[in-house]
CSV table of C-alpha atoms and ligand atoms in Angstrom, one decimal:
chain,number,residue,atom,x,y,z
A,1136,MET,CA,-97.2,84.5,157.2
A,1137,LYS,CA,-99.8,85.1,156.4
A,1138,ILE,CA,-99.2,88.4,154.1
A,1139,TYR,CA,-96.1,87.6,152.6
A,1140,GLN,CA,-99.3,83.9,151.2
A,1141,ASN,CA,-101.7,87.0,150.1
A,1142,LEU,CA,-98.7,89.2,148.6
A,1143,THR,CA,-97.5,86.1,146.2
A,1144,LEU,CA,-100.8,84.8,145.4
A,1145,ALA,CA,-101.6,88.4,144.1
A,1146,LEU,CA,-98.6,88.9,142.5
A,1147,PHE,CA,-99.2,85.7,141.4
A,1148,LEU,CA,-102.6,87.2,139.7
A,1149,SER,CA,-101.6,90.3,138.4
A,1150,PHE,CA,-99.1,88.9,136.7
A,1151,SER,CA,-101.3,85.9,134.7
A,1152,LEU,CA,-103.7,88.8,134.5
A,1153,GLY,CA,-101.2,91.0,132.7
A,1154,CYS,CA,-100.1,87.8,131.1
A,1155,ALA,CA,-104.2,86.7,129.3
A,1156,LYS,CA,-104.9,90.4,128.5
A,1157,LYS,CA,-101.1,91.1,126.1
A,1158,GLU,CA,-102.3,87.5,124.8
A,1159,GLN,CA,-105.8,88.9,124.4
A,1160,THR,CA,-104.4,92.1,123.2
A,1161,ALA,CA,-102.1,90.8,120.3
A,1162,ILE,CA,-104.7,88.1,119.0
A,1163,ASN,CA,-107.3,91.5,119.3
A,1164,PRO,CA,-106.4,95.0,119.1
A,1165,PRO,CA,-109.0,97.1,121.6
A,1166,LEU,CA,-111.2,98.8,119.2
A,1167,VAL,CA,-112.4,101.7,119.5
A,1168,PRO,CA,-116.5,102.5,119.5
A,1169,SER,CA,-118.4,102.0,116.3
A,1170,PRO,CA,-121.1,104.0,116.1
A,1171,THR,CA,-124.7,103.5,115.4
A,1172,THR,CA,-124.8,103.2,112.1
A,1173,THR,CA,-128.6,104.4,110.2
A,1174,GLY,CA,-129.7,102.2,107.1
A,1175,SER,CA,-128.0,99.6,105.1
A,1176,LEU,CA,-125.7,99.7,101.9
A,1177,LYS,CA,-128.2,97.2,101.1
A,1178,ASP,CA,-130.5,100.8,100.5
A,1179,MET,CA,-127.7,102.3,98.2
A,1180,PRO,CA,-129.3,103.5,94.8
A,1181,PHE,CA,-126.5,101.7,93.4
A,1182,PRO,CA,-124.7,98.6,93.5
A,1183,PHE,CA,-123.1,98.2,96.5
A,1184,GLY,CA,-120.3,94.8,97.0
A,1185,ALA,CA,-117.5,93.5,98.0
A,1186,ALA,CA,-114.6,90.9,96.8
A,1187,VAL,CA,-115.3,87.7,98.5
A,1188,ASN,CA,-112.5,85.1,100.2
A,1189,VAL,CA,-114.1,81.0,99.3
A,1190,SER,CA,-112.8,79.4,102.9
A,1191,LEU,CA,-114.7,82.1,104.5
A,1192,LEU,CA,-117.6,82.3,102.5
A,1193,ARG,CA,-117.0,78.3,103.7
A,1194,ASN,CA,-115.7,78.1,106.9
A,1195,ASN,CA,-116.8,80.9,108.6
A,1196,VAL,CA,-120.3,81.2,109.2
A,1197,GLN,CA,-119.6,85.1,110.8
A,1198,TYR,CA,-118.8,86.1,107.7
A,1199,LYS,CA,-120.7,84.2,105.4
A,1200,GLU,CA,-124.2,85.9,107.0
A,1201,LEU,CA,-122.3,88.8,106.4
A,1202,VAL,CA,-121.7,89.4,102.8
A,1203,ILE,CA,-124.9,87.6,102.7
A,1204,LYS,CA,-127.3,90.2,104.9
A,1205,GLU,CA,-125.0,94.2,103.5
A,1206,PHE,CA,-123.7,93.3,99.6
A,1207,SER,CA,-125.6,93.1,96.6
A,1208,SER,CA,-122.5,92.8,94.2
A,1209,ILE,CA,-119.9,89.9,94.7
A,1210,THR,CA,-116.4,89.9,92.8
A,1211,ALA,CA,-114.2,86.7,93.1
A,1212,GLU,CA,-111.1,87.6,95.6
A,1213,ASN,CA,-108.8,85.2,93.3
A,1214,ALA,CA,-111.6,82.5,92.5
A,1215,MET,CA,-111.7,83.6,89.3
A,1216,LYS,CA,-108.3,84.6,87.6
A,1217,PHE,CA,-106.6,83.0,85.2
A,1218,ASN,CA,-105.0,79.5,88.2
A,1219,ALA,CA,-107.1,79.3,89.7
A,1220,LEU,CA,-109.4,78.7,86.7
A,1221,HIS,CA,-107.2,77.1,84.1
A,1222,PRO,CA,-104.2,75.3,86.2
A,1223,SER,CA,-103.0,73.2,83.7
A,1224,GLU,CA,-103.5,73.8,80.1
A,1225,THR,CA,-106.3,70.0,80.0
A,1226,THR,CA,-107.8,71.6,83.3
A,1227,TYR,CA,-110.3,74.2,84.3
A,1228,SER,CA,-111.5,74.0,87.9
A,1229,TYR,CA,-114.7,75.8,88.6
A,1230,THR,CA,-115.3,74.4,92.7
A,1231,ASP,CA,-114.6,77.5,94.2
A,1232,ALA,CA,-115.9,79.8,91.6
A,1233,ASP,CA,-119.1,77.7,91.1
A,1234,GLU,CA,-119.7,78.1,95.3
A,1235,ILE,CA,-119.2,81.3,95.1
A,1236,VAL,CA,-121.7,82.5,92.5
A,1237,ALA,CA,-123.8,79.8,93.2
A,1238,LEU,CA,-123.9,81.3,96.9
A,1239,ALA,CA,-124.8,84.7,94.2
A,1240,GLN,CA,-127.5,82.7,92.8
A,1241,ALA,CA,-129.8,82.2,95.9
A,1242,ASN,CA,-129.0,85.0,97.2
A,1243,GLY,CA,-130.4,88.1,94.4
A,1244,LYS,CA,-126.4,88.9,94.1
A,1245,ARG,CA,-125.2,90.6,90.9
A,1246,VAL,CA,-121.6,88.4,90.0
A,1247,HIS,CA,-119.5,91.3,88.3
A,1248,GLY,CA,-116.4,88.7,87.3
A,1249,HIS,CA,-112.3,89.3,87.9
A,1250,THR,CA,-110.1,88.6,86.3
A,1251,LEU,CA,-110.0,87.4,82.6
A,1252,ASN,CA,-106.3,88.5,81.7
A,1253,TRP,CA,-103.8,90.4,84.0
A,1254,TYR,CA,-99.6,89.8,84.3
A,1255,LYS,CA,-100.2,87.8,87.5
A,1256,SER,CA,-102.2,85.1,88.9
A,1257,LEU,CA,-100.7,83.5,85.9
A,1258,PRO,CA,-100.3,78.6,86.2
A,1259,THR,CA,-97.2,77.4,85.3
A,1260,TRP,CA,-98.2,76.3,81.8
A,1261,VAL,CA,-98.4,79.5,80.5
A,1262,THR,CA,-95.6,81.3,82.1
A,1263,ASN,CA,-93.3,78.4,81.0
A,1264,PHE,CA,-95.7,78.3,77.6
A,1265,GLN,CA,-93.6,77.5,74.1
A,1266,GLY,CA,-95.5,78.9,71.0
A,1267,ASP,CA,-95.6,80.8,67.9
A,1268,THR,CA,-97.9,84.3,67.5
A,1269,GLN,CA,-100.3,82.1,66.6
A,1270,ALA,CA,-100.1,79.8,69.8
A,1271,TRP,CA,-100.2,82.8,72.2
A,1272,GLU,CA,-103.5,83.9,70.3
A,1273,ASN,CA,-105.2,80.7,70.9
A,1274,LEU,CA,-103.9,80.3,73.9
A,1275,LEU,CA,-105.4,84.3,75.0
A,1276,LYS,CA,-108.3,83.4,73.5
A,1277,MET,CA,-109.3,79.7,74.7
A,1278,HIS,CA,-109.3,80.9,78.5
A,1279,ILE,CA,-110.8,83.6,77.5
A,1280,GLN,CA,-114.3,81.8,75.6
A,1281,THR,CA,-113.9,78.8,77.5
A,1282,VAL,CA,-114.2,81.5,81.0
A,1283,VAL,CA,-116.4,83.8,80.2
A,1284,GLY,CA,-119.3,81.1,78.1
A,1285,HIS,CA,-118.7,78.6,81.2
A,1286,PHE,CA,-120.0,81.6,83.7
A,1287,LYS,CA,-122.6,82.7,80.9
A,1288,GLY,CA,-125.8,83.2,81.9
A,1289,LYS,CA,-124.1,84.3,85.3
A,1290,VAL,CA,-121.8,86.6,85.4
A,1291,ALA,CA,-122.9,89.8,84.5
A,1292,SER,CA,-120.0,91.7,84.2
A,1293,TRP,CA,-116.0,90.9,83.5
A,1294,ASP,CA,-112.5,92.8,83.9
A,1295,VAL,CA,-112.1,91.9,80.4
A,1296,VAL,CA,-108.3,92.9,80.9
A,1297,ASN,CA,-106.5,94.0,85.0
A,1298,GLU,CA,-103.0,96.1,84.8
A,1299,ALA,CA,-101.8,96.9,81.7
A,1300,PHE,CA,-100.5,100.5,82.2
A,1301,GLU,CA,-97.3,101.0,84.5
A,1302,ASP,CA,-97.1,104.2,86.4
A,1303,ASP,CA,-95.8,106.5,83.2
A,1304,GLY,CA,-98.6,105.5,81.2
A,1305,THR,CA,-96.7,103.0,79.5
A,1306,TYR,CA,-98.2,99.3,78.0
A,1307,ARG,CA,-96.4,97.4,81.0
A,1308,ASN,CA,-93.8,94.6,79.6
A,1309,SER,CA,-96.2,92.1,80.5
A,1310,ILE,CA,-96.4,88.5,78.5
A,1311,TRP,CA,-98.8,89.2,76.7
A,1312,VAL,CA,-97.5,92.7,75.6
A,1313,GLN,CA,-94.1,90.8,75.2
A,1314,LYS,CA,-96.8,87.7,72.8
A,1315,LEU,CA,-98.7,89.4,71.4
A,1316,GLY,CA,-98.5,93.2,71.4
A,1317,ALA,CA,-100.7,96.0,73.3
A,1318,ASP,CA,-103.5,95.9,70.4
A,1319,TYR,CA,-104.2,92.1,72.4
A,1320,ILE,CA,-106.2,93.7,74.6
A,1321,ALA,CA,-108.0,94.5,71.7
A,1322,ARG,CA,-109.3,91.1,71.2
A,1323,ALA,CA,-109.3,89.7,74.0
A,1324,PHE,CA,-113.1,92.8,74.0
A,1325,GLN,CA,-114.1,90.9,71.5
A,1326,TYR,CA,-113.2,87.5,72.9
A,1327,ALA,CA,-115.2,88.1,75.8
A,1328,ASN,CA,-117.9,89.1,73.4
A,1329,GLN,CA,-118.3,86.1,70.9
A,1330,ALA,CA,-118.8,84.2,74.8
A,1331,ASP,CA,-121.4,86.3,76.0
A,1332,PRO,CA,-123.0,89.2,73.9
A,1333,ASP,CA,-124.4,90.4,77.3
A,1334,ALA,CA,-121.6,90.2,79.5
A,1335,LEU,CA,-121.0,94.5,80.6
A,1336,LEU,CA,-116.3,94.7,79.3
A,1337,PHE,CA,-115.0,96.5,81.7
A,1338,TYR,CA,-110.9,97.5,81.3
A,1339,ASN,CA,-109.7,97.7,85.6
A,1340,ASP,CA,-107.1,99.8,86.7
A,1341,TYR,CA,-105.5,101.5,89.5
A,1342,GLY,CA,-103.7,105.0,90.1
A,1343,HIS,CA,-106.5,107.0,88.3
A,1344,GLU,CA,-106.7,109.3,91.5
A,1345,TYR,CA,-102.8,109.8,92.3
A,1346,ASN,CA,-100.8,109.5,89.1
A,1347,ALA,CA,-102.0,111.6,85.5
A,1348,ILE,CA,-100.4,109.6,83.9
A,1349,LYS,CA,-101.5,106.8,83.9
A,1350,ARG,CA,-104.5,107.6,83.9
A,1351,THR,CA,-104.6,110.0,80.6
A,1352,ALA,CA,-102.6,106.7,78.8
A,1353,ILE,CA,-105.8,104.9,80.1
A,1354,LEU,CA,-108.6,107.1,78.9
A,1355,ASN,CA,-106.8,107.3,75.7
A,1356,LEU,CA,-106.4,103.5,75.5
A,1357,VAL,CA,-110.6,103.1,77.1
A,1358,ASN,CA,-111.6,106.3,73.8
A,1359,ASN,CA,-109.3,104.6,71.4
A,1360,LEU,CA,-111.2,101.2,71.8
A,1361,LYS,CA,-114.9,102.8,72.2
A,1362,SER,CA,-114.0,104.8,68.1
A,1363,ARG,CA,-112.6,101.7,67.1
A,1364,GLY,CA,-116.0,99.5,68.2
A,1365,ILE,CA,-114.3,97.1,70.4
A,1366,PRO,CA,-116.5,96.1,73.2
A,1367,ILE,CA,-116.4,98.4,75.3
A,1368,HIS,CA,-118.8,99.3,77.9
A,1369,GLY,CA,-117.0,99.6,81.3
A,1370,VAL,CA,-114.1,101.8,83.5
A,1371,GLY,CA,-113.4,99.8,86.1
A,1372,MET,CA,-111.1,101.6,88.7
A,1373,GLN,CA,-109.6,99.9,91.9
A,1374,MET,CA,-109.7,102.7,94.3
A,1375,HIS,CA,-106.6,101.1,96.6
A,1376,THR,CA,-106.4,104.3,98.8
A,1377,ARG,CA,-105.9,106.4,101.4
A,1378,TYR,CA,-107.8,108.4,104.8
A,1379,ASN,CA,-105.2,111.6,103.6
A,1380,GLN,CA,-105.8,111.4,99.4
A,1381,THR,CA,-107.3,114.5,98.7
A,1382,ASP,CA,-110.9,114.5,97.3
A,1383,ALA,CA,-109.7,117.3,94.0
A,1384,ASN,CA,-107.3,114.2,93.2
A,1385,ILE,CA,-110.5,111.6,93.4
A,1386,THR,CA,-113.1,113.7,92.4
A,1387,SER,CA,-110.4,114.7,88.8
A,1388,ALA,CA,-110.2,110.6,88.7
A,1389,ILE,CA,-113.6,110.4,89.2
A,1390,THR,CA,-114.9,112.6,86.8
A,1391,SER,CA,-113.1,112.3,83.6
A,1392,VAL,CA,-113.3,108.7,83.4
A,1393,ALA,CA,-117.2,109.1,83.4
A,1394,ALA,CA,-116.3,111.8,80.8
A,1395,THR,CA,-116.1,108.9,78.8
A,1396,GLY,CA,-120.1,108.0,79.0
A,1397,LEU,CA,-119.4,104.6,80.3
A,1398,LYS,CA,-119.4,102.7,82.8
A,1399,VAL,CA,-117.6,103.6,86.6
A,1400,HIS,CA,-116.6,100.5,88.9
A,1401,ILE,CA,-114.9,101.9,91.6
A,1402,SER,CA,-114.4,98.2,91.5
A,1403,GLU,CA,-111.6,96.8,94.4
A,1404,LEU,CA,-112.4,100.3,97.6
A,1405,ASP,CA,-109.9,100.4,100.4
A,1406,VAL,CA,-109.1,103.4,101.9
A,1407,VAL,CA,-105.4,102.6,104.1
A,1408,LEU,CA,-104.8,103.6,107.9
A,1409,ASN,CA,-101.2,103.4,107.2
A,1410,PRO,CA,-100.6,103.9,104.0
A,1411,ASP,CA,-96.6,104.9,105.6
A,1412,ASN,CA,-95.7,101.9,107.5
A,1413,VAL,CA,-95.9,102.4,110.6
A,1414,ALA,CA,-95.0,99.5,112.4
A,1415,THR,CA,-96.3,100.7,115.7
A,1416,LEU,CA,-99.6,101.9,114.9
A,1417,SER,CA,-103.2,102.1,116.4
A,1418,TYR,CA,-106.9,102.2,115.4
A,1419,THR,CA,-107.7,105.7,116.8
A,1420,THR,CA,-110.8,107.9,117.0
A,1421,SER,CA,-109.6,109.8,114.7
A,1422,LEU,CA,-108.5,108.2,112.2
A,1423,ALA,CA,-111.8,106.6,112.1
A,1424,ASP,CA,-113.3,109.6,111.5
A,1425,LEU,CA,-111.1,110.7,108.3
A,1426,GLN,CA,-111.4,106.9,107.1
A,1427,ALA,CA,-114.7,107.9,107.7
A,1428,ALA,CA,-114.9,111.2,105.8
A,1429,LYS,CA,-112.6,109.3,103.0
A,1430,TYR,CA,-115.6,107.2,102.0
A,1431,LYS,CA,-118.2,110.0,102.5
A,1432,SER,CA,-116.6,112.1,100.3
A,1433,ILE,CA,-115.0,108.8,97.4
A,1434,VAL,CA,-119.3,107.5,97.6
A,1435,LYS,CA,-120.7,111.0,96.9
A,1436,THR,CA,-118.9,112.4,94.3
A,1437,TYR,CA,-119.1,108.9,92.6
A,1438,TYR,CA,-122.9,109.9,93.9
A,1439,SER,CA,-123.0,112.8,91.5
A,1440,ILE,CA,-121.9,111.0,87.6
A,1441,PRO,CA,-124.8,110.6,85.9
A,1442,LYS,CA,-126.9,107.5,87.0
A,1443,ALA,CA,-126.7,105.2,84.0
A,1444,GLN,CA,-123.0,104.5,84.4
A,1445,GLN,CA,-123.1,104.1,88.1
A,1446,PHE,CA,-122.0,100.3,87.9
A,1447,GLY,CA,-121.5,100.5,91.6
A,1448,ILE,CA,-119.0,100.1,93.5
A,1449,THR,CA,-117.7,97.0,95.2
A,1450,THR,CA,-115.0,97.6,98.7
A,1451,TRP,CA,-111.9,94.9,97.8
A,1452,ASN,CA,-112.2,92.7,101.3
A,1453,VAL,CA,-115.6,92.7,103.7
A,1454,THR,CA,-113.5,93.6,107.3
A,1455,ASP,CA,-110.9,94.1,108.9
A,1456,ALA,CA,-109.9,91.4,109.5
A,1457,ASP,CA,-109.4,89.8,105.9
A,1458,SER,CA,-108.3,92.6,104.2
A,1459,TRP,CA,-105.4,91.9,102.0
A,1460,ILE,CA,-104.0,95.3,102.6
A,1461,PRO,CA,-101.9,94.1,106.6
A,1462,THR,CA,-99.9,90.7,105.0
A,1463,THR,CA,-99.3,91.7,101.8
A,1464,TYR,CA,-98.0,95.3,103.3
A,1465,SER,CA,-96.7,93.7,106.4
A,1466,ARG,CA,-98.2,96.3,108.8
A,1467,PRO,CA,-101.1,96.5,110.9
A,1468,ASP,CA,-103.9,98.1,108.5
A,1469,TRP,CA,-107.7,98.8,108.7
A,1470,PRO,CA,-108.9,99.9,105.4
A,1471,LEU,CA,-112.5,98.1,105.5
A,1472,PRO,CA,-116.2,99.2,106.4
A,1473,PHE,CA,-117.0,96.6,109.5
A,1474,ASP,CA,-114.2,95.7,112.0
A,1475,ARG,CA,-111.9,93.4,112.1
A,1476,ASN,CA,-115.0,92.1,114.7
A,1477,TYR,CA,-117.6,92.3,112.2
A,1478,VAL,CA,-119.1,95.8,113.6
A,1479,ARG,CA,-119.7,99.0,111.6
A,1480,LYS,CA,-117.0,101.3,111.4
A,1481,ALA,CA,-117.8,105.1,111.4
A,1482,ALA,CA,-116.8,104.3,106.6
A,1483,TYR,CA,-119.9,102.7,106.9
A,1484,GLN,CA,-122.0,105.2,108.2
A,1485,GLY,CA,-119.7,107.6,105.9
A,1486,ILE,CA,-120.5,105.2,102.5
A,1487,LEU,CA,-124.4,105.6,103.8
A,1488,ASP,CA,-124.5,109.1,103.9
A,1489,GLY,CA,-122.7,110.3,101.4
A,1490,VAL,CA,-126.0,109.3,99.3
A,1491,LYS,CA,-127.6,111.6,101.4
B,2346,XIL,C1,-104.9,90.7,95.3
B,2346,XIL,C2,-106.0,89.5,96.3
B,2346,XIL,O1,-106.5,90.5,97.1
B,2346,XIL,C3,-104.9,88.6,97.2
B,2346,XIL,O2,-105.6,87.6,97.5
B,2346,XIL,C4,-104.1,87.8,96.0
B,2346,XIL,O3,-102.8,87.1,96.5
B,2346,XIL,C5,-103.0,89.3,95.3
B,2346,XIL,O4,-104.2,89.2,93.8
B,2346,XIL,N1,-105.6,94.7,92.3
B,2346,XIL,C6,-106.5,92.9,91.8
B,2346,XIL,C7,-106.7,91.4,92.5
B,2346,XIL,O5,-106.9,93.5,90.3
B,2346,XIL,O6,-106.9,91.5,92.0
B,2346,XIL,C8,-105.9,92.1,93.9
B,2346,XIL,O7,-106.1,91.1,94.9
B,2346,XIL,C9,-105.0,93.3,94.5
B,2346,XIL,C10,-104.8,94.4,93.9
């Protein structure tokens, strides 16, 4: 009877422990051991930033402290997009964006504005807007000048136009191109410049490292704007990339963008480990090391362009727990230099090693 009771207890215990373990695994998968890092992103020879989420800054002290401790530049992940700042034709809502700016100012960080013009994140009042060409032009101008004016002296730089090209190098058939023609891009830069002549103005897009046709189209646009005297000061390369992207492709991308002579911002960096969407993939030391090597080579190439053109590198989000990748692509992934427990990964050391 005693043996039987003990057996039941043992079975019960191992069952409950098993459940507890399983539950813990689901919430917080075991992480690979993190290396000891020597140095800090704050000591990088150019600004190193992250895109931040305003509700995490507000509600998660650990997140907020990490952002304050590690980064010298801040981009709002969503808080400065059109729908966030300008939800109805006559309403601007600055609460979230102002909070990010205040945190940056209180902690001596640069703020990069993202983004004045995009085909996504538009409020319905814009997508439903009825008006002639002049009315659309006013809408574009009013939005840009009101927003840039509001943040004048606080936001150092702007992504003026985001993602205007398709993968085949043609202009995306966005609502802006439909209503105003592709040369609205030039006027968007002029409007921003009129509202804050000191702000550095960027054209931002993705794909430079994996699509030479698109890259050429972007560079043609940028060079055309430059030659016409349009106030453009830099190019944002989003660089949402993967651990197995070739160094040759990344180098061609960075060096050809630098050849414009404009400032180069690696504006939305992340290095995914699960580009093929494998639902069962797990994070391993070898993947972590491959990722660290890719971060290092990106940073190393970036550091080799002329100093005056090194505007900075910004990661898109802060840690693997808040990365946009797993939710956007419905898959496990670990794209950032901090793990989901906010611990520095091998990738962090990779970034530091890139400037050694
Ligand atoms: C993403 C955000 O991370 C998401 O939270 C949001 O739902 C959609 O936008 N390129 C960009 C960024 O320029 O603005 C995008 O950010 C990621 C891709």
